[in-house]
Amino acid sequence: MKIYAIAVGLAAAVALSGSVNASPLDVRANNEGLSIDYKCVFRIMYQLIGYLNTGTAIGSAAQCSKSNAGDGYVAGAFALTTKYGTALAAIDEYKKSPKYNKEFDAFIPTLEKYNQTMSGSTEGLDKFCDAWTTAAKNEDAFYNAQIVTVRNLYGEPTVQVARSLFIRFPLTRAAMTNAAIVGGLDNKDSGLGAIIAATSAGFSKSVNGTSGNNVKAGSYLVDEFLWLDAFLDKWDKLSKGGSTATTKVYRGLLKAGFHRFSDTIAFTGLDNKPVSFTCIKLY
Ligand SMILES: *[C@@H]1O[C@H](CO)[C@@H](O)[C@H](O)[C@H]1NC(C)=O
Ligand SMILES: *[C@@H]1O[C@H](CO)[C@@H](O)[C@H](O)[C@H]1NC(C)=O
């Protein structure tokens, strides 16, 4: 179980600006010559990220517990929290479904208050996890709401950033999205912006490599695989080692050549057992 991600999960995810219209996983504009199945990328990426955030893949959509890091309650497949309003965002999404059965109505005013004040209080939320578990019986609708929320809050903004850097490979985008979910999008602490800035700053010249694609690192152009490797190092550094269990998995995928998420990915999991994800329908 990856306590760090749950503790810090979505911590910096507070103010998110602007909506993004582009299809979330479509980087085809930069992708001539690279054949990528975006449907499989979506499916495999969110299984992987869910797994790395909670220790289990899809099944964790029902999971809910009091945060041991003061984030209120932590719930769902991506360690959403009541403190940072991400659980509320998923509930708002779930409310749009005909399957919504008023499970959360009694909690919404409190959840809104705690989101506004970024409070990790659990007062008034005693039965919150009961509601979450009940809602999770509507597997498809509720998991869908969680994944849509994470994609809107982190996945889409990350795609825009990736595009601007000429990043092509789904593996790189998965690592970036994962970093954004754990540390936020911002250019501070271990937020995605801060990790990218540190990664760029680490290069003092252009470097070619084996990926066949060069990405922007400040004013240089650097092989995407080398860039990803540097990105993972900086993520570890800025998270003060908190991300190492996660980055180890991404390094393994990089080394083993799972760059495209087009079919199956396989790696040594958090408990050192083999894990694999295939292109299955998520909901
Ligand atoms: C949480 O609060 C922030 C800041 O006021 C707001 O922008 C955001 O929309 C709120 N989230 C939800 C899900 O209501
Ligand atoms: C990298 O490869 C390109 C294309 O072959 C070449 O133009 C460029 O000079 C190379 N850059 C370095 C730093 O070797």
mmCIF file of C-alpha atoms and ligand atoms in Angstrom:
data_model
loop_
_atom_site.group_PDB
_atom_site.id
_atom_site.type_symbol
_atom_site.label_atom_id
_atom_site.label_comp_id
_atom_site.label_asym_id
_atom_site.label_seq_id
_atom_site.Cartn_x
_atom_site.Cartn_y
_atom_site.Cartn_z
ATOM 1 C CA MET A 1 0.000 0.000 0.000
ATOM 2 C CA LYS A 2 1.352 3.292 -1.009
ATOM 3 C CA ILE A 3 0.838 5.483 1.994
ATOM 4 C CA TYR A 4 2.700 8.436 0.606
ATOM 5 C CA ALA A 5 0.382 8.913 -2.329
ATOM 6 C CA ILE A 6 -2.644 8.694 -0.107
ATOM 7 C CA ALA A 7 -1.181 11.089 2.393
ATOM 8 C CA VAL A 8 -0.126 13.674 -0.109
ATOM 9 C CA GLY A 9 -2.627 12.580 -2.727
ATOM 10 C CA LEU A 10 -3.992 15.566 -4.565
ATOM 11 C CA ALA A 11 -2.485 17.863 -1.983
ATOM 12 C CA ALA A 12 -1.574 20.701 -4.235
ATOM 13 C CA ALA A 13 -4.585 20.199 -6.379
ATOM 14 C CA VAL A 14 -6.422 23.283 -5.399
ATOM 15 C CA ALA A 15 -6.720 26.081 -7.863
ATOM 16 C CA LEU A 16 -6.921 24.845 -11.398
ATOM 17 C CA SER A 17 -7.304 27.337 -14.129
ATOM 18 C CA GLY A 18 -9.128 27.152 -17.379
ATOM 19 C CA SER A 19 -10.827 24.303 -19.116
ATOM 20 C CA VAL A 20 -9.301 22.448 -21.951
ATOM 21 C CA ASN A 21 -11.266 21.583 -25.038
ATOM 22 C CA ALA A 22 -8.949 19.192 -26.752
ATOM 23 C CA SER A 23 -9.563 15.511 -26.563
ATOM 24 C CA PRO A 24 -7.619 14.480 -23.485
ATOM 25 C CA LEU A 25 -5.422 11.823 -24.907
ATOM 26 C CA ASP A 26 -4.913 13.081 -28.392
ATOM 27 C CA VAL A 27 -1.401 14.170 -29.104
ATOM 28 C CA ARG A 28 -1.569 13.053 -32.701
ATOM 29 C CA ALA A 29 -0.563 16.520 -33.818
ATOM 30 C CA ASN A 30 2.969 15.696 -32.746
ATOM 31 C CA ASN A 31 2.805 12.105 -33.582
ATOM 32 C CA GLU A 32 3.500 11.502 -37.199
ATOM 33 C CA GLY A 33 5.105 8.142 -37.621
ATOM 34 C CA LEU A 34 4.228 6.878 -34.179
ATOM 35 C CA SER A 35 1.270 4.563 -34.169
ATOM 36 C CA ILE A 36 -0.593 4.763 -30.911
ATOM 37 C CA ASP A 37 -3.937 3.331 -29.918
ATOM 38 C CA TYR A 38 -5.401 6.099 -27.775
ATOM 39 C CA LYS A 39 -8.233 4.010 -26.462
ATOM 40 C CA CYS A 40 -5.770 1.533 -24.988
ATOM 41 C CA VAL A 41 -3.569 4.338 -23.729
ATOM 42 C CA PHE A 42 -6.497 5.744 -21.782
ATOM 43 C CA ARG A 43 -7.465 2.386 -20.326
ATOM 44 C CA ILE A 44 -3.990 1.273 -19.376
ATOM 45 C CA MET A 45 -2.856 4.656 -18.087
ATOM 46 C CA TYR A 46 -5.723 5.038 -15.633
ATOM 47 C CA GLN A 47 -5.404 1.472 -14.393
ATOM 48 C CA LEU A 48 -1.708 2.099 -13.764
ATOM 49 C CA ILE A 49 -2.218 5.451 -12.059
ATOM 50 C CA GLY A 50 -5.057 4.093 -9.937
ATOM 51 C CA TYR A 51 -2.871 1.197 -8.909
ATOM 52 C CA LEU A 52 0.091 3.388 -8.013
ATOM 53 C CA ASN A 53 -2.120 5.719 -5.974
ATOM 54 C CA THR A 54 -4.069 3.139 -4.034
ATOM 55 C CA GLY A 55 -2.338 -0.222 -4.293
ATOM 56 C CA THR A 56 -5.129 -1.792 -6.327
ATOM 57 C CA ALA A 57 -6.472 -1.050 -9.763
ATOM 58 C CA ILE A 58 -10.120 -0.686 -10.628
ATOM 59 C CA GLY A 59 -11.455 -2.388 -7.522
ATOM 60 C CA SER A 60 -10.346 0.500 -5.344
ATOM 61 C CA ALA A 61 -13.165 2.756 -6.541
ATOM 62 C CA ALA A 62 -15.116 1.683 -3.447
ATOM 63 C CA GLN A 63 -12.302 2.250 -1.000
ATOM 64 C CA CYS A 64 -12.743 4.943 1.661
ATOM 65 C CA SER A 65 -10.965 5.693 4.921
ATOM 66 C CA LYS A 66 -10.035 8.490 7.266
ATOM 67 C CA SER A 67 -6.807 10.084 6.109
ATOM 68 C CA ASN A 68 -3.862 9.541 8.388
ATOM 69 C CA ALA A 69 -2.319 12.726 7.025
ATOM 70 C CA GLY A 70 -5.034 15.165 7.997
ATOM 71 C CA ASP A 71 -6.705 15.266 4.587
ATOM 72 C CA GLY A 72 -10.160 14.378 5.926
ATOM 73 C CA TYR A 73 -11.383 11.276 4.162
ATOM 74 C CA VAL A 74 -9.457 9.641 1.325
ATOM 75 C CA ALA A 75 -11.575 7.727 -1.145
ATOM 76 C CA GLY A 76 -11.832 6.038 -4.484
ATOM 77 C CA ALA A 77 -9.586 4.738 -7.183
ATOM 78 C CA PHE A 78 -7.312 7.786 -7.178
ATOM 79 C CA ALA A 79 -7.103 8.667 -3.490
ATOM 80 C CA LEU A 80 -9.488 11.622 -3.745
ATOM 81 C CA THR A 81 -9.791 13.706 -0.583
ATOM 82 C CA THR A 82 -12.436 15.723 1.200
ATOM 83 C CA LYS A 83 -9.885 18.340 2.228
ATOM 84 C CA TYR A 84 -8.959 19.341 -1.302
ATOM 85 C CA GLY A 85 -12.414 18.987 -2.798
ATOM 86 C CA THR A 86 -11.482 16.240 -5.211
ATOM 87 C CA ALA A 87 -13.905 13.758 -3.605
ATOM 88 C CA LEU A 88 -16.587 16.441 -3.879
ATOM 89 C CA ALA A 89 -15.744 16.962 -7.540
ATOM 90 C CA ALA A 90 -16.286 13.236 -8.175
ATOM 91 C CA ILE A 91 -19.576 13.336 -6.266
ATOM 92 C CA ASP A 92 -20.713 16.332 -8.346
ATOM 93 C CA GLU A 93 -19.914 14.301 -11.441
ATOM 94 C CA TYR A 94 -21.707 11.229 -10.080
ATOM 95 C CA LYS A 95 -24.798 13.359 -9.360
ATOM 96 C CA LYS A 96 -25.215 13.813 -13.113
ATOM 97 C CA SER A 97 -25.844 10.075 -13.445
ATOM 98 C CA PRO A 98 -29.398 8.671 -13.278
ATOM 99 C CA LYS A 99 -27.900 6.114 -10.881
ATOM 100 C CA TYR A 100 -27.353 8.805 -8.266
ATOM 101 C CA ASN A 101 -29.569 7.945 -5.331
ATOM 102 C CA LYS A 102 -28.988 10.935 -3.034
ATOM 103 C CA GLU A 103 -26.296 8.979 -1.168
ATOM 104 C CA PHE A 104 -24.283 12.129 -0.593
ATOM 105 C CA ASP A 105 -26.978 14.793 -0.247
ATOM 106 C CA ALA A 106 -26.604 15.046 3.512
ATOM 107 C CA PHE A 107 -22.859 15.616 3.249
ATOM 108 C CA ILE A 108 -22.627 18.079 0.415
ATOM 109 C CA PRO A 109 -22.906 21.309 2.451
ATOM 110 C CA THR A 110 -20.147 20.068 4.775
ATOM 111 C CA LEU A 111 -18.009 18.873 1.882
ATOM 112 C CA GLU A 112 -18.387 22.255 0.193
ATOM 113 C CA LYS A 113 -17.422 24.049 3.381
ATOM 114 C CA TYR A 114 -14.317 21.889 3.905
ATOM 115 C CA ASN A 115 -13.295 22.330 0.291
ATOM 116 C CA GLN A 116 -13.677 26.100 0.488
ATOM 117 C CA THR A 117 -11.629 26.320 3.675
ATOM 118 C CA MET A 118 -9.336 23.445 2.714
ATOM 119 C CA SER A 119 -10.181 21.785 5.992
ATOM 120 C CA GLY A 120 -9.142 18.252 6.835
ATOM 121 C CA SER A 121 -11.845 18.048 9.498
ATOM 122 C CA THR A 122 -13.997 14.931 9.529
ATOM 123 C CA GLU A 123 -16.663 16.423 11.772
ATOM 124 C CA GLY A 124 -20.135 15.865 10.364
ATOM 125 C CA LEU A 125 -18.816 13.245 7.964
ATOM 126 C CA ASP A 126 -19.141 10.191 10.214
ATOM 127 C CA LYS A 127 -21.157 8.220 7.698
ATOM 128 C CA PHE A 128 -19.316 9.525 4.642
ATOM 129 C CA CYS A 129 -17.582 6.221 3.915
ATOM 130 C CA ASP A 130 -20.886 4.348 4.219
ATOM 131 C CA ALA A 131 -22.306 6.604 1.522
ATOM 132 C CA TRP A 132 -19.199 6.119 -0.604
ATOM 133 C CA THR A 133 -19.425 2.333 -0.319
ATOM 134 C CA THR A 134 -23.124 2.399 -1.147
ATOM 135 C CA ALA A 135 -22.507 4.587 -4.182
ATOM 136 C CA ALA A 136 -19.761 2.231 -5.300
ATOM 137 C CA LYS A 137 -22.378 -0.478 -5.784
ATOM 138 C CA ASN A 138 -23.228 1.479 -8.937
ATOM 139 C CA GLU A 139 -19.849 0.401 -10.177
ATOM 140 C CA ASP A 140 -19.860 1.838 -13.660
ATOM 141 C CA ALA A 141 -21.466 5.173 -12.881
ATOM 142 C CA PHE A 142 -19.376 5.839 -9.814
ATOM 143 C CA TYR A 143 -16.056 4.712 -11.237
ATOM 144 C CA ASN A 144 -16.811 6.687 -14.351
ATOM 145 C CA ALA A 145 -17.377 9.807 -12.231
ATOM 146 C CA GLN A 146 -14.028 9.314 -10.511
ATOM 147 C CA ILE A 147 -12.093 8.805 -13.677
ATOM 148 C CA VAL A 148 -13.791 11.744 -15.427
ATOM 149 C CA THR A 149 -12.919 13.931 -12.467
ATOM 150 C CA VAL A 150 -9.270 12.957 -12.418
ATOM 151 C CA ARG A 151 -9.030 13.323 -16.159
ATOM 152 C CA ASN A 152 -10.609 16.780 -16.113
ATOM 153 C CA LEU A 153 -8.584 18.056 -13.173
ATOM 154 C CA TYR A 154 -5.199 16.557 -14.087
ATOM 155 C CA GLY A 155 -5.223 14.492 -17.264
ATOM 156 C CA GLU A 156 -6.325 17.221 -19.649
ATOM 157 C CA PRO A 157 -4.091 19.990 -18.336
ATOM 158 C CA THR A 158 -1.181 17.539 -18.421
ATOM 159 C CA VAL A 159 -1.808 16.716 -22.068
ATOM 160 C CA GLN A 160 -1.549 20.410 -22.884
ATOM 161 C CA VAL A 161 1.769 20.655 -21.061
ATOM 162 C CA ALA A 162 3.057 17.497 -22.738
ATOM 163 C CA ARG A 163 2.123 18.832 -26.150
ATOM 164 C CA SER A 164 3.931 22.080 -25.553
ATOM 165 C CA LEU A 165 7.084 20.107 -24.772
ATOM 166 C CA PHE A 166 6.686 17.881 -27.886
ATOM 167 C CA ILE A 167 6.239 14.789 -25.725
ATOM 168 C CA ARG A 168 4.927 11.831 -27.700
ATOM 169 C CA PHE A 169 5.036 8.679 -25.659
ATOM 170 C CA PRO A 170 2.100 7.589 -23.499
ATOM 171 C CA LEU A 171 4.513 6.346 -20.830
ATOM 172 C CA THR A 172 5.895 9.850 -20.370
ATOM 173 C CA ARG A 173 2.416 11.323 -20.231
ATOM 174 C CA ALA A 174 1.339 8.745 -17.667
ATOM 175 C CA ALA A 175 4.258 9.652 -15.403
ATOM 176 C CA MET A 176 3.453 13.349 -15.772
ATOM 177 C CA THR A 177 -0.259 12.845 -15.075
ATOM 178 C CA ASN A 178 0.580 10.695 -12.089
ATOM 179 C CA ALA A 179 2.903 13.391 -10.725
ATOM 180 C CA ALA A 180 0.163 16.003 -11.194
ATOM 181 C CA ILE A 181 -2.371 13.859 -9.335
ATOM 182 C CA VAL A 182 -0.023 13.361 -6.402
ATOM 183 C CA GLY A 183 1.530 16.805 -6.180
ATOM 184 C CA GLY A 184 -0.704 19.117 -8.192
ATOM 185 C CA LEU A 185 -0.044 20.994 -11.411
ATOM 186 C CA ASP A 186 1.714 23.955 -9.917
ATOM 187 C CA ASN A 187 5.232 25.166 -10.213
ATOM 188 C CA LYS A 188 5.923 24.641 -6.539
ATOM 189 C CA ASP A 189 6.965 21.855 -4.178
ATOM 190 C CA SER A 190 6.671 18.583 -6.101
ATOM 191 C CA GLY A 191 3.997 19.899 -8.472
ATOM 192 C CA LEU A 192 4.204 18.946 -12.126
ATOM 193 C CA GLY A 193 5.412 22.413 -13.151
ATOM 194 C CA ALA A 194 8.228 22.317 -10.608
ATOM 195 C CA ILE A 195 9.393 18.868 -11.709
ATOM 196 C CA ILE A 196 9.426 19.925 -15.352
ATOM 197 C CA ALA A 197 11.368 23.091 -14.550
ATOM 198 C CA ALA A 198 13.957 21.085 -12.608
ATOM 199 C CA THR A 199 14.171 18.536 -15.419
ATOM 200 C CA SER A 200 14.827 21.221 -18.022
ATOM 201 C CA ALA A 201 17.362 22.942 -15.816
ATOM 202 C CA GLY A 202 19.321 19.697 -15.594
ATOM 203 C CA PHE A 203 20.259 19.783 -19.293
ATOM 204 C CA SER A 204 23.028 22.021 -20.596
ATOM 205 C CA LYS A 205 22.971 20.819 -24.173
ATOM 206 C CA SER A 206 20.835 18.980 -26.704
ATOM 207 C CA VAL A 207 21.118 15.204 -26.551
ATOM 208 C CA ASN A 208 19.991 12.591 -29.056
ATOM 209 C CA GLY A 209 19.022 9.123 -27.988
ATOM 210 C CA THR A 210 17.082 6.020 -28.931
ATOM 211 C CA SER A 211 13.461 7.167 -28.638
ATOM 212 C CA GLY A 212 13.300 8.766 -32.049
ATOM 213 C CA ASN A 213 11.738 11.853 -30.508
ATOM 214 C CA ASN A 214 13.316 14.913 -28.970
ATOM 215 C CA VAL A 215 11.487 17.055 -26.435
ATOM 216 C CA LYS A 216 11.986 20.589 -25.235
ATOM 217 C CA ALA A 217 14.210 21.013 -22.200
ATOM 218 C CA GLY A 218 14.482 24.761 -21.847
ATOM 219 C CA SER A 219 16.303 25.867 -24.975
ATOM 220 C CA TYR A 220 17.628 22.372 -25.768
ATOM 221 C CA LEU A 221 16.168 19.349 -27.463
ATOM 222 C CA VAL A 222 16.592 16.120 -25.563
ATOM 223 C CA ASP A 223 15.713 12.526 -26.367
ATOM 224 C CA GLU A 224 12.350 11.724 -24.790
ATOM 225 C CA PHE A 225 13.558 8.608 -22.947
ATOM 226 C CA LEU A 226 16.466 10.514 -21.427
ATOM 227 C CA TRP A 227 14.090 13.314 -20.515
ATOM 228 C CA LEU A 228 11.687 10.885 -18.808
ATOM 229 C CA ASP A 229 14.533 9.337 -16.852
ATOM 230 C CA ALA A 230 15.598 12.806 -15.681
ATOM 231 C CA PHE A 231 11.980 13.706 -14.885
ATOM 232 C CA LEU A 232 11.677 10.674 -12.596
ATOM 233 C CA ASP A 233 14.910 11.641 -10.813
ATOM 234 C CA LYS A 234 13.677 15.200 -10.224
ATOM 235 C CA TRP A 235 10.297 13.954 -9.035
ATOM 236 C CA ASP A 236 12.058 11.837 -6.403
ATOM 237 C CA LYS A 237 14.226 14.758 -5.413
ATOM 238 C CA LEU A 238 11.378 17.262 -5.077
ATOM 239 C CA SER A 239 9.135 14.791 -3.260
ATOM 240 C CA LYS A 240 12.067 14.101 -0.940
ATOM 241 C CA GLY A 241 11.923 10.438 -1.829
ATOM 242 C CA GLY A 242 8.171 10.137 -1.323
ATOM 243 C CA SER A 243 7.649 9.091 -4.916
ATOM 244 C CA THR A 244 10.303 6.391 -5.150
ATOM 245 C CA ALA A 245 7.950 3.386 -5.082
ATOM 246 C CA THR A 246 6.062 4.962 -7.976
ATOM 247 C CA THR A 247 9.076 6.096 -10.001
ATOM 248 C CA LYS A 248 10.584 2.643 -9.672
ATOM 249 C CA VAL A 249 7.619 1.272 -11.594
ATOM 250 C CA TYR A 250 7.937 3.939 -14.304
ATOM 251 C CA ARG A 251 11.674 3.271 -14.610
ATOM 252 C CA GLY A 252 10.942 -0.435 -15.007
ATOM 253 C CA LEU A 253 8.392 0.270 -17.739
ATOM 254 C CA LEU A 254 10.844 2.571 -19.498
ATOM 255 C CA LYS A 255 13.619 0.037 -19.381
ATOM 256 C CA ALA A 256 11.374 -2.810 -20.518
ATOM 257 C CA GLY A 257 10.179 -0.818 -23.505
ATOM 258 C CA PHE A 258 6.517 -0.282 -22.543
ATOM 259 C CA HIS A 259 6.414 3.184 -24.058
ATOM 260 C CA ARG A 260 3.169 3.076 -25.990
ATOM 261 C CA PHE A 261 0.568 1.407 -23.771
ATOM 262 C CA SER A 262 -0.884 -0.160 -26.853
ATOM 263 C CA ASP A 263 -1.635 -3.629 -25.567
ATOM 264 C CA THR A 264 -0.300 -4.893 -22.240
ATOM 265 C CA ILE A 265 2.118 -3.470 -19.708
ATOM 266 C CA ALA A 266 3.874 -5.648 -17.182
ATOM 267 C CA PHE A 267 6.061 -4.691 -14.264
ATOM 268 C CA THR A 268 7.145 -5.552 -10.762
ATOM 269 C CA GLY A 269 4.448 -4.150 -8.503
ATOM 270 C CA LEU A 270 4.508 -2.318 -5.189
ATOM 271 C CA ASP A 271 4.704 -5.559 -3.224
ATOM 272 C CA ASN A 272 7.371 -6.984 -5.569
ATOM 273 C CA LYS A 273 4.879 -9.261 -7.277
ATOM 274 C CA PRO A 274 4.375 -9.180 -11.036
ATOM 275 C CA VAL A 275 1.523 -6.937 -12.179
ATOM 276 C CA SER A 276 0.124 -6.416 -15.633
ATOM 277 C CA PHE A 277 -2.615 -4.320 -17.169
ATOM 278 C CA THR A 278 -4.281 -4.886 -20.471
ATOM 279 C CA CYS A 279 -6.511 -2.818 -22.698
ATOM 280 C CA ILE A 280 -9.789 -3.691 -20.970
ATOM 281 C CA LYS A 281 -12.877 -1.504 -20.856
ATOM 282 C CA LEU A 282 -12.843 0.457 -17.612
ATOM 283 C CA TYR A 283 -16.530 1.196 -17.161
HETATM 284 C C1 LIG B 1 -13.434 23.775 -4.258
HETATM 285 O O1 LIG B 1 -13.118 25.101 -3.915
HETATM 286 C C2 LIG B 1 -12.426 25.790 -4.934
HETATM 287 C C3 LIG B 1 -12.009 27.135 -4.368
HETATM 288 O O2 LIG B 1 -13.098 27.879 -3.961
HETATM 289 C C4 LIG B 1 -13.341 25.911 -6.146
HETATM 290 O O3 LIG B 1 -12.670 26.579 -7.181
HETATM 291 C C5 LIG B 1 -13.728 24.527 -6.607
HETATM 292 O O4 LIG B 1 -14.617 24.596 -7.683
HETATM 293 C C6 LIG B 1 -14.363 23.754 -5.478
HETATM 294 N N1 LIG B 1 -14.559 22.390 -5.889
HETATM 295 C C7 LIG B 1 -15.766 21.843 -5.932
HETATM 296 C C8 LIG B 1 -15.806 20.442 -6.415
HETATM 297 O O5 LIG B 1 -16.792 22.422 -5.607
HETATM 298 C C1 LIG B 2 20.598 15.012 -33.248
HETATM 299 O O1 LIG B 2 20.120 14.482 -34.471
HETATM 300 C C2 LIG B 2 19.720 15.436 -35.415
HETATM 301 C C3 LIG B 2 19.111 14.719 -36.615
HETATM 302 O O2 LIG B 2 19.955 13.700 -37.061
HETATM 303 C C4 LIG B 2 20.881 16.332 -35.775
HETATM 304 O O3 LIG B 2 20.477 17.320 -36.675
HETATM 305 C C5 LIG B 2 21.405 16.979 -34.502
HETATM 306 O O4 LIG B 2 22.552 17.740 -34.774
HETATM 307 C C6 LIG B 2 21.752 15.944 -33.454
HETATM 308 N N1 LIG B 2 22.037 16.619 -32.203
HETATM 309 C C7 LIG B 2 23.062 16.257 -31.414
HETATM 310 C C8 LIG B 2 23.225 17.045 -30.169
HETATM 311 O O5 LIG B 2 23.827 15.338 -31.703
#
